[in-house]
Coordinates of C-alpha atoms and ligand atoms in Angstrom, one line a residue:
M1 CA 0.0 0.0 0.0
F2 CA 1.0 3.6 -0.4
C3 CA -1.3 6.2 1.2
F4 CA -0.3 9.7 2.1
Q5 CA -3.6 11.5 2.1
C6 CA -3.8 12.6 5.7
Q7 CA -1.7 14.5 8.2
E8 CA -0.8 11.3 10.1
A9 CA 0.9 9.6 7.1
A10 CA 3.7 7.4 8.6
K11 CA 7.0 9.3 9.2
G12 CA 5.5 12.3 7.4
I13 CA 6.0 10.3 4.1
A14 CA 3.3 7.6 3.6
C15 CA 1.8 4.6 5.2
T16 CA 3.2 1.6 3.3
L17 CA 2.6 -1.4 5.6
K18 CA -0.6 -0.5 7.5
G19 CA -2.3 2.9 8.0
V20 CA -1.6 4.8 11.2
C21 CA -5.4 5.3 11.0
G22 CA -5.8 1.5 11.2
K23 CA -6.5 0.9 7.5
N24 CA -4.9 -2.3 6.4
N25 CA -3.1 -2.9 3.2
T26 CA -5.8 -4.9 1.5
T27 CA -8.5 -2.3 2.2
S28 CA -6.1 0.3 0.9
A29 CA -5.6 -1.7 -2.3
A30 CA -9.4 -2.1 -2.7
M31 CA -9.7 1.7 -2.4
D32 CA -7.0 2.3 -5.0
L33 CA -9.0 0.0 -7.3
L34 CA -12.2 1.8 -6.5
L35 CA -10.7 5.1 -7.4
F36 CA -9.5 3.6 -10.7
V37 CA -13.1 2.5 -11.4
V38 CA -14.4 5.9 -10.4
R39 CA -12.0 7.5 -12.9
G40 CA -13.4 5.2 -15.6
V41 CA -17.0 6.1 -14.8
S42 CA -16.1 9.8 -14.8
V43 CA -14.3 9.6 -18.1
V44 CA -17.4 8.4 -19.9
A45 CA -19.7 10.6 -17.9
D46 CA -17.6 13.7 -18.9
V47 CA -17.4 12.7 -22.6
L48 CA -21.2 12.2 -22.6
H49 CA -21.6 15.6 -20.9
D50 CA -19.4 17.1 -23.6
N51 CA -22.0 15.6 -26.0
G52 CA -24.9 17.2 -24.3
M53 CA -25.9 14.2 -22.1
K54 CA -26.0 15.0 -18.4
A55 CA -24.9 12.5 -15.9
D56 CA -27.8 10.5 -14.4
N57 CA -28.6 10.2 -10.7
E58 CA -27.0 6.8 -10.4
T59 CA -23.7 8.0 -11.8
C60 CA -23.6 11.2 -9.7
G61 CA -24.5 9.2 -6.6
F62 CA -21.9 6.5 -7.3
V63 CA -19.0 8.9 -7.8
T64 CA -19.9 11.0 -4.8
D65 CA -20.3 8.0 -2.4
A66 CA -17.3 6.2 -3.7
L67 CA -15.0 9.2 -3.2
F68 CA -16.5 9.8 0.2
S69 CA -15.9 6.1 1.2
T70 CA -12.2 6.5 0.6
I71 CA -11.8 9.5 2.9
T72 CA -9.6 9.0 6.0
N73 CA -11.4 7.1 8.8
A74 CA -14.7 6.8 6.8
N75 CA -14.8 3.1 5.8
F76 CA -12.7 0.2 7.1
D77 CA -15.0 -2.4 5.6
E78 CA -13.1 -4.0 2.7
E79 CA -16.1 -5.9 1.5
S80 CA -18.2 -2.8 1.2
I81 CA -15.4 -1.2 -0.9
L82 CA -15.2 -4.2 -3.2
A83 CA -19.0 -4.2 -3.6
R84 CA -18.6 -0.6 -4.8
V85 CA -15.9 -1.7 -7.3
D86 CA -18.3 -4.4 -8.6
K87 CA -21.1 -1.8 -8.9
G88 CA -18.9 0.8 -10.5
L89 CA -17.7 -1.6 -13.2
V90 CA -21.2 -2.5 -14.2
L91 CA -22.1 1.2 -14.3
R92 CA -19.0 2.1 -16.3
N93 CA -19.8 -0.6 -18.9
R94 CA -23.4 0.6 -19.2
L95 CA -22.2 4.1 -19.8
I96 CA -19.6 2.9 -22.4
Q97 CA -22.5 1.1 -24.2
K98 CA -24.5 4.3 -24.1
A99 CA -21.7 6.2 -25.7
E100 CA -21.1 3.5 -28.3
E101 CA -24.8 3.4 -29.2
A102 CA -24.7 7.2 -29.7
G103 CA -21.6 6.9 -31.9
I104 CA -19.5 8.8 -29.5
A105 CA -15.7 8.0 -29.5
L106 CA -14.2 7.5 -26.1
P107 CA -10.5 8.0 -25.0
K108 CA -8.2 5.0 -25.0
V109 CA -7.5 4.7 -21.4
D110 CA -7.0 1.7 -19.1
E111 CA -9.7 2.9 -16.9
L112 CA -12.2 2.1 -19.7
S113 CA -10.6 -0.9 -21.3
W114 CA -9.9 -3.0 -18.2
Q115 CA -12.3 -5.8 -17.7
G116 CA -11.5 -7.8 -14.6
S117 CA -13.3 -10.0 -12.1
R118 CA -12.8 -10.3 -8.3
E119 CA -10.0 -12.9 -8.8
V120 CA -7.8 -10.3 -10.4
Y121 CA -8.8 -7.2 -8.4
K122 CA -5.9 -7.6 -6.0
E123 CA -3.3 -7.8 -8.8
K124 CA -4.8 -4.9 -10.6
A125 CA -5.0 -2.8 -7.5
Q126 CA -1.2 -3.0 -7.2
R127 CA -0.8 -1.0 -10.4
V128 CA -3.3 1.7 -10.2
G129 CA -2.5 3.4 -6.9
V130 CA -0.8 6.7 -6.1
L131 CA 2.6 5.5 -7.3
R132 CA 1.3 4.9 -10.9
E133 CA 2.4 8.4 -11.5
T134 CA 6.2 8.5 -11.5
D135 CA 6.7 12.2 -11.7
A136 CA 6.7 13.6 -8.1
D137 CA 5.2 17.0 -9.0
L138 CA 2.5 15.6 -11.2
R139 CA 1.7 13.0 -8.6
S140 CA 1.5 15.6 -5.9
L141 CA -0.9 17.8 -7.9
K142 CA -3.1 15.0 -9.0
E143 CA -3.5 13.8 -5.4
L144 CA -4.0 17.4 -4.2
V145 CA -6.9 17.7 -6.7
L146 CA -8.2 14.2 -5.8
Y147 CA -8.3 14.9 -2.1
G148 CA -10.1 18.2 -2.7
L149 CA -12.6 16.2 -4.7
K150 CA -13.1 13.8 -1.8
G151 CA -13.9 16.6 0.5
M152 CA -16.2 18.1 -2.1
A153 CA -18.0 14.8 -2.5
A154 CA -18.5 14.5 1.3
Y155 CA -20.1 18.0 1.5
H156 CA -22.1 17.5 -1.7
E157 CA -23.5 14.2 -0.3
H158 CA -24.9 15.9 2.8
A159 CA -26.5 18.6 0.6
M160 CA -27.8 15.9 -1.8
R161 CA -29.5 14.1 1.1
L162 CA -31.4 17.2 1.8
G163 CA -32.5 17.6 -1.8
Y164 CA -29.8 20.1 -2.9
N165 CA -27.9 18.8 -5.8
D166 CA -25.8 20.9 -8.2
E167 CA -25.2 19.4 -11.6
A168 CA -22.3 21.7 -12.2
I169 CA -20.4 20.2 -9.2
H170 CA -20.9 16.7 -10.5
A171 CA -19.8 17.8 -14.0
F172 CA -16.7 19.4 -12.6
M173 CA -15.8 16.3 -10.5
N174 CA -16.2 14.1 -13.5
H175 CA -14.1 16.4 -15.6
A176 CA -11.3 16.5 -13.0
L177 CA -11.3 12.8 -12.6
R178 CA -11.2 12.4 -16.4
C179 CA -8.1 14.6 -16.4
M180 CA -6.5 12.2 -14.0
A181 CA -7.2 9.2 -16.2
E182 CA -6.2 10.9 -19.5
N183 CA -3.0 12.3 -18.0
L184 CA -2.6 15.1 -20.5
L185 CA -2.2 18.1 -18.2
S186 CA 1.0 20.0 -17.5
V187 CA 2.1 21.1 -14.0
E188 CA 0.7 24.6 -14.8
E189 CA -2.6 23.2 -15.9
W190 CA -2.8 21.0 -12.8
L191 CA -2.2 24.0 -10.6
N192 CA -5.1 25.8 -12.3
L193 CA -7.3 22.7 -11.9
A194 CA -6.4 22.7 -8.2
L195 CA -7.5 26.4 -7.9
Q196 CA -10.7 25.6 -9.8
T197 CA -11.3 22.7 -7.4
G198 CA -11.2 25.4 -4.7
E199 CA -13.8 27.5 -6.6
Y200 CA -16.1 24.5 -6.6
G201 CA -15.2 23.9 -3.0
V202 CA -16.7 27.4 -2.2
K203 CA -19.8 26.4 -4.3
V204 CA -20.3 23.1 -2.5
M205 CA -19.9 24.6 0.9
A206 CA -22.3 27.4 0.0
L207 CA -24.8 24.8 -1.3
L208 CA -24.5 22.8 2.0
D209 CA -24.9 26.0 4.0
K210 CA -28.1 26.7 2.0
A211 CA -29.4 23.2 2.5
N212 CA -28.7 23.2 6.2
T213 CA -30.0 26.7 6.9
E214 CA -33.1 26.5 4.7
R215 CA -34.0 23.2 6.2
Y216 CA -33.1 23.7 9.9
G217 CA -32.8 27.5 10.3
Y218 CA -29.8 29.8 10.8
P219 CA -27.4 28.6 13.6
E220 CA -27.8 30.9 16.6
I221 CA -25.8 31.5 19.8
T222 CA -26.3 28.4 21.8
V223 CA -25.2 27.1 25.2
V224 CA -24.6 23.4 24.9
N225 CA -24.6 21.1 27.9
I226 CA -21.6 18.7 28.2
G227 CA -23.0 16.8 31.2
T228 CA -25.4 13.8 31.1
R229 CA -28.8 12.8 32.4
Q230 CA -30.1 9.5 33.8
N231 CA -31.9 8.1 30.8
P232 CA -30.2 5.7 28.3
G233 CA -28.7 7.5 25.4
I234 CA -27.7 7.3 21.7
L235 CA -24.5 9.0 20.6
I236 CA -24.5 10.4 17.1
S237 CA -21.2 11.4 15.4
G238 CA -20.2 12.7 12.0
H239 CA -21.5 15.6 9.9
D240 CA -24.9 14.5 8.5
L241 CA -27.7 16.7 9.7
H242 CA -30.4 14.7 7.8
D243 CA -29.5 11.7 9.9
I244 CA -29.7 13.5 13.2
E245 CA -33.0 15.0 12.3
E246 CA -34.4 11.5 11.6
L247 CA -32.9 10.1 14.8
L248 CA -34.4 12.9 16.9
K249 CA -37.8 12.3 15.4
Q250 CA -37.7 8.6 15.9
T251 CA -36.4 8.8 19.5
E252 CA -39.0 11.3 20.6
G253 CA -41.1 10.0 23.4
T254 CA -39.1 6.7 23.7
G255 CA -37.3 7.7 26.9
V256 CA -34.0 7.5 25.1
D257 CA -31.8 10.7 25.0
V258 CA -29.7 11.8 22.1
Y259 CA -26.1 13.2 22.5
T260 CA -23.7 14.5 19.9
H261 CA -20.1 13.5 19.6
S262 CA -17.3 15.5 17.9
E263 CA -18.4 17.1 14.6
M264 CA -22.1 16.6 15.3
L265 CA -21.8 19.2 18.1
P266 CA -23.0 22.1 15.9
A267 CA -26.4 20.4 15.3
H268 CA -27.3 22.0 18.7
Y269 CA -26.9 25.4 17.1
Y270 CA -29.8 24.9 14.6
P271 CA -33.2 26.1 15.7
A272 CA -35.0 23.1 14.2
F273 CA -33.4 20.7 16.7
K274 CA -34.0 22.8 19.8
K275 CA -37.6 21.7 20.2
Y276 CA -36.5 18.2 21.1
S277 CA -36.2 18.0 24.9
H278 CA -34.4 14.7 24.7
F279 CA -31.6 16.3 22.7
V280 CA -29.4 16.6 25.8
G281 CA -26.0 17.8 24.8
N282 CA -22.6 17.0 23.5
Y283 CA -20.7 14.1 25.0
G284 CA -16.9 14.0 24.9
N285 CA -14.4 15.6 22.5
A286 CA -13.0 15.2 19.1
W287 CA -13.0 11.9 17.1
W288 CA -9.7 10.6 18.3
K289 CA -10.9 10.3 21.9
Q290 CA -13.6 7.8 21.0
R291 CA -12.0 4.7 22.5
E292 CA -12.4 6.0 26.0
E293 CA -15.5 8.1 25.5
F294 CA -17.5 5.4 23.7
A295 CA -16.7 2.9 26.4
S296 CA -18.1 5.3 29.1
F297 CA -21.0 6.4 27.1
N298 CA -22.6 2.9 27.6
G299 CA -25.2 3.3 24.8
P300 CA -25.3 2.8 21.0
I301 CA -23.1 5.0 18.7
V302 CA -24.2 6.0 15.2
F303 CA -21.6 7.1 12.7
T304 CA -23.0 9.3 9.9
T305 CA -19.6 10.0 8.4
N306 CA -15.9 9.9 9.4
C307 CA -14.0 9.8 11.7
I308 CA -14.0 6.3 12.9
V309 CA -11.2 5.0 15.2
P310 CA -11.0 1.2 14.9
P311 CA -12.1 -0.2 18.2
S312 CA -9.4 -2.2 20.1
A313 CA -9.8 -6.0 20.1
T314 CA -11.2 -5.8 23.7
A315 CA -13.4 -2.8 23.2
S316 CA -16.6 -3.1 25.2
Y317 CA -18.6 -0.9 22.7
K318 CA -17.9 -2.6 19.4
D319 CA -21.4 -4.3 19.4
R320 CA -22.9 -0.9 20.0
I321 CA -21.6 0.7 16.8
F322 CA -23.8 1.4 13.8
T323 CA -22.4 2.8 10.6
S324 CA -24.3 4.5 7.8
N325 CA -24.0 6.2 4.4
S326 CA -20.4 6.0 3.1
T327 CA -19.0 4.7 6.4
G328 CA -18.4 1.1 7.4
Y329 CA -16.5 -1.1 9.8
P330 CA -16.2 -4.9 9.6
G331 CA -18.5 -6.6 12.0
C332 CA -20.6 -3.5 12.8
R333 CA -24.2 -3.1 11.8
H334 CA -24.8 -0.8 8.8
L335 CA -28.0 1.3 8.7
E336 CA -29.3 1.3 5.1
S337 CA -31.5 4.1 3.8
D338 CA -34.7 3.2 2.0
A339 CA -35.6 4.4 -1.5
N340 CA -36.7 7.7 0.0
G341 CA -33.4 8.2 1.8
K342 CA -35.0 7.4 5.2
K343 CA -33.4 5.3 7.9
D344 CA -35.1 3.1 10.4
Y345 CA -33.4 3.5 13.8
S346 CA -35.6 1.1 15.7
E347 CA -32.8 -1.4 16.2
V348 CA -30.6 1.3 17.6
I349 CA -33.4 2.5 19.9
A350 CA -34.1 -1.0 21.1
L351 CA -30.5 -1.5 21.9
A352 CA -30.3 1.8 23.8
R353 CA -33.2 0.7 26.0
Q354 CA -31.1 -2.2 27.2
C355 CA -28.1 -0.1 28.0
K356 CA -27.1 1.9 31.1
A357 CA -27.3 5.7 31.1
P358 CA -24.1 7.4 30.0
E359 CA -21.4 7.9 32.6
Q360 CA -20.8 11.6 33.1
I361 CA -17.2 12.5 32.2
E362 CA -17.5 16.3 32.1
E363 CA -19.9 18.9 33.3
G364 CA -20.6 22.4 32.3
Q365 CA -21.4 24.1 29.0
I366 CA -19.8 25.2 25.8
I367 CA -21.0 28.0 23.6
G368 CA -21.3 28.1 19.8
G369 CA -23.5 29.0 16.9
F370 CA -21.4 31.8 15.4
A371 CA -22.0 31.1 11.7
H372 CA -22.3 33.9 9.3
H373 CA -25.9 34.9 9.9
Q374 CA -25.5 35.2 13.6
V375 CA -22.1 37.0 13.4
L376 CA -23.6 39.5 10.9
Q377 CA -26.4 40.2 13.3
L378 CA -23.7 41.2 15.8
A379 CA -21.8 43.1 13.1
D380 CA -22.3 46.5 14.6
K381 CA -20.8 45.3 17.9
V382 CA -17.9 43.5 16.2
I383 CA -17.1 46.5 13.9
E384 CA -17.2 48.8 16.8
A385 CA -14.8 46.6 18.8
V386 CA -12.4 46.5 15.9
K387 CA -12.6 50.3 15.5
T388 CA -11.9 51.0 19.1
G389 CA -9.1 48.5 19.2
A390 CA -10.9 46.2 21.7
I391 CA -10.5 43.5 19.1
R392 CA -7.1 43.8 17.5
K393 CA -6.9 40.5 15.5
F394 CA -9.0 37.6 14.5
I395 CA -7.3 34.3 14.3
V396 CA -8.9 31.6 12.1
M397 CA -8.1 28.3 13.8
A398 CA -10.5 26.1 11.9
G399 CA -9.9 22.6 10.7
C400 CA -9.4 19.2 12.3
D401 CA -8.2 17.8 15.5
G402 CA -6.0 14.7 15.8
R403 CA -4.2 12.5 18.2
M404 CA -0.6 13.7 17.6
K405 CA 1.0 15.3 20.6
S406 CA 2.3 18.1 18.4
R407 CA -1.3 19.4 18.2
E408 CA -1.0 20.6 21.8
Y409 CA 0.4 23.6 20.0
Y410 CA -3.1 24.8 19.3
T411 CA -4.2 24.7 23.0
E412 CA -1.0 26.6 23.9
F413 CA -1.5 29.0 21.1
A414 CA -5.1 29.7 22.2
Q415 CA -4.0 30.2 25.8
K416 CA -1.2 32.5 25.0
L417 CA -3.2 34.8 22.7
P418 CA -3.5 38.3 24.1
H419 CA -7.0 39.3 25.3
D420 CA -7.7 41.5 22.4
C421 CA -7.6 38.6 19.9
V422 CA -10.7 36.5 18.9
I423 CA -10.5 32.9 17.6
L424 CA -12.8 32.1 14.6
T425 CA -13.2 28.4 14.4
A426 CA -15.0 25.6 12.6
G427 CA -14.5 21.8 12.4
C428 CA -13.3 19.5 15.2
A429 CA -10.1 21.6 15.7
K430 CA -12.0 23.5 18.3
Y431 CA -11.8 20.8 20.9
K432 CA -8.2 21.9 21.5
Y433 CA -9.4 25.1 23.2
N434 CA -13.2 25.3 23.4
K435 CA -13.3 24.2 27.0
L436 CA -10.7 26.7 28.2
S437 CA -12.1 29.8 29.9
L438 CA -10.9 32.4 27.4
G439 CA -13.6 35.0 28.3
D440 CA -15.1 37.6 26.1
I441 CA -14.5 41.1 24.7
D442 CA -17.4 43.4 25.5
G443 CA -19.8 40.4 25.4
I444 CA -18.3 38.8 22.3
P445 CA -16.8 35.4 23.2
R446 CA -13.1 35.0 22.4
V447 CA -13.8 31.7 20.6
L448 CA -16.5 32.1 17.9
D449 CA -17.4 28.6 16.7
A450 CA -19.2 28.7 13.3
G451 CA -19.9 24.9 13.3
Q452 CA -18.6 22.0 11.3
C453 CA -15.5 22.0 9.0
N454 CA -17.8 22.8 6.1
D455 CA -18.9 25.9 8.0
S456 CA -15.5 27.3 7.3
Y457 CA -17.6 28.8 4.5
S458 CA -19.1 31.0 7.2
L459 CA -15.7 32.3 8.2
A460 CA -15.1 33.2 4.5
V461 CA -18.5 35.0 4.3
I462 CA -17.6 36.9 7.5
A463 CA -14.2 37.9 6.2
L464 CA -15.7 39.1 2.9
K465 CA -18.3 41.1 4.8
L466 CA -15.6 42.8 7.0
K467 CA -13.6 43.6 3.9
E468 CA -16.7 45.3 2.4
V469 CA -17.5 47.2 5.7
F470 CA -14.0 48.5 6.1
G471 CA -13.8 49.5 2.4
L472 CA -10.7 47.3 1.7
N473 CA -9.6 46.2 -1.7
D474 CA -8.1 42.9 -0.6
I475 CA -9.2 40.3 1.9
N476 CA -5.6 40.1 3.0
E477 CA -5.7 43.6 4.4
L478 CA -8.0 42.5 7.2
P479 CA -6.7 42.0 10.7
I480 CA -7.1 38.2 10.2
V481 CA -4.4 35.6 10.6
Y482 CA -5.0 32.0 9.4
N483 CA -3.5 29.3 11.6
I484 CA -5.3 26.2 10.4
A485 CA -5.0 22.6 11.6
W486 CA -5.6 19.9 9.1
Y487 CA -6.0 16.2 9.2
E488 CA -8.1 14.7 6.5
Q489 CA -9.3 15.6 3.0
K490 CA -12.2 17.8 3.9
A491 CA -9.6 20.2 5.2
V492 CA -8.0 20.0 1.8
I493 CA -11.1 21.3 0.1
V494 CA -11.4 24.0 2.7
L495 CA -7.8 25.0 2.1
L496 CA -8.3 25.1 -1.7
A497 CA -11.5 27.1 -1.3
L498 CA -9.7 29.7 0.8
L499 CA -6.9 29.9 -1.8
S500 CA -9.4 30.4 -4.6
L501 CA -10.9 33.3 -2.6
G502 CA -7.5 35.0 -2.6
V503 CA -6.6 34.3 1.0
K504 CA -2.8 34.4 1.4
N505 CA -0.3 33.4 4.1
I506 CA -2.2 30.5 5.5
H507 CA -0.3 28.6 8.1
L508 CA -1.0 24.9 8.1
G509 CA -0.1 22.5 10.8
P510 CA 0.9 20.6 12.7
T511 CA 2.8 19.5 9.6
L512 CA 2.6 20.3 6.0
P513 CA 0.9 17.5 3.8
A514 CA 3.2 14.6 2.9
F515 CA 1.6 14.7 -0.5
L516 CA 3.1 18.0 -1.4
S517 CA 6.3 17.4 -3.4
P518 CA 9.1 19.9 -2.8
G519 CA 8.3 21.4 -6.2
V520 CA 4.6 21.9 -5.5
A521 CA 5.3 23.1 -1.9
K522 CA 7.6 25.7 -3.4
V523 CA 4.9 27.0 -5.7
L524 CA 2.4 27.2 -2.9
V525 CA 4.9 29.1 -0.7
E526 CA 5.8 31.5 -3.5
Q527 CA 2.3 32.1 -4.9
F528 CA 0.1 31.9 -1.8
G529 CA 2.5 32.3 1.1
I530 CA 1.5 28.9 2.6
A531 CA 3.7 28.0 5.5
G532 CA 3.9 25.5 8.3
I533 CA 4.0 26.3 12.0
G534 CA 6.9 26.9 14.4
T535 CA 6.7 27.1 18.2
V536 CA 3.8 29.1 19.7
D537 CA 6.1 31.9 20.8
E538 CA 7.8 32.2 17.4
D539 CA 4.4 32.2 15.6
L540 CA 2.8 34.8 17.9
K541 CA 5.7 37.1 17.0
L542 CA 5.6 36.1 13.3
F543 CA 1.9 37.0 13.1
N544 CA 2.5 40.3 14.8
I545 CA 0.3 39.3 17.7
L546 CA 2.9 39.8 20.4
Ligands
LIG601 FE1 -1.9 6.6 6.5 FE2 -3.6 8.7 6.7 FE3 -3.7 7.0 4.6 FE4 -4.6 6.2 7.0 S1 -5.4 7.8 5.6 S2 -3.3 5.0 5.6 S3 -3.1 7.3 8.3 S4 -2.0 8.4 5.2
LIG602 FE1 -12.8 16.3 12.2 FE2 -12.5 13.9 11.0 FE3 -11.5 16.8 10.0 FE4 -15.0 17.8 9.9 S1 -14.2 14.6 12.1 S2 -13.1 18.1 10.8 S3 -11.0 15.3 11.4

């Protein structure tokens, strides 16, 4: 195997024996083959699109789900990945037939001509992975675009499940995947495609924002309980709001409480979910703490998306895990959606009733709900605070959390920030500092949590609004510093989206991506001022904060 798509890639280079995340080499190979099949499907879909035939729902759904299933910590179930390969090959052949019947010529690429059965999947997978591209810079750029597409697929899938589906996003994804298969682009052209991926990243985050807010209302300032009650509970994790809506409806009146974990915390900020009195609070912290926190939770756990940490062999909670959508874990029950996209949680609820109530591991409250609509309602106050100097700088600290000790940097950074600085956050990165008592500035909390990683879109909307209010020509003239923590591929689409909006000098940590070749890293440094992080004290000086 060779995988270097996340921040925890072994030795900062790549996982080659087994993933640090727990992905084994055969599942990794199955994913490489699945991506090969996805490229094949996308080549035909893009050619058909060029000939005036839009991709059908099955094709769009397949490409989106398949990409999502290969995101870090989403799916460890090799069989479910292989089932997607089978399905993709049938779909690809059907599309090829459609093109042939219409007299449309198709490119001569292996992704279209290969016909293999399960017996040869393994062998084929060895030749279609990341290392198939031998030029380091081209490999780096192709993977950069691919990881952006994975993040885009994840966000689009959530929007699609709420009935918001953008044909242009599907068409772009197919086009970019076709470019990977045809392999005709120069370094320059790949760089442009990466920026274009960022533009579509903005579109997909805007679409998901629209889907979530039109369906569930605008996130608003919310105090979230982090303690527990005496009823049995269900813990729901991941990013999919459609799933939590259904779970809340189906658990109402059953005597079973619902708690959020990690990236599902921002569900509490939406008005539509506040009416459920059994929606108790957030339990625990970011994804990587789940081994301890799932054990003490005592009840069933529902994964709607990544991040899954493989349970240890002796984990008491393995039988309580349910996966859904693109996620999977061998031996865990998978909740299927019916033809209308609905899930039946009765098995989860029945199990919860047999379980003890959660053990309380924390008490108190956290505050959030500062997405663009809420912040813009406070705009006068914020602008005044900036004008008077009460707020000197905003620090965007959005992104991901992770288990590496080096991430303690972000806690220390938050603690050492002077009192006239406000943190803007989104994503699970916030758990590094959202339980510190950082206080407020004239009633404005010093940590403004916009929501999930996709709500980084809100931070961009806020920045653009401030630029307008202060009459600036360039977003980079704002008193905003970007010190972003990344882990998986959703952070890649967020990063590309920010670059496409013209944001410069983003600091990315705790380490720069292993998939950036020295050549590509140099371009990103020169053109966009991308940099890593140093020590907290060095960086506070570098950002002109101290
Ligand atoms: Fe390694 Fe990350 Fe790939 Fe997992 S996803 S195999 S940790 S690089
Ligand atoms: Fe977290 Fe996986 Fe990235 Fe959505 S849940 S931010 S790491």
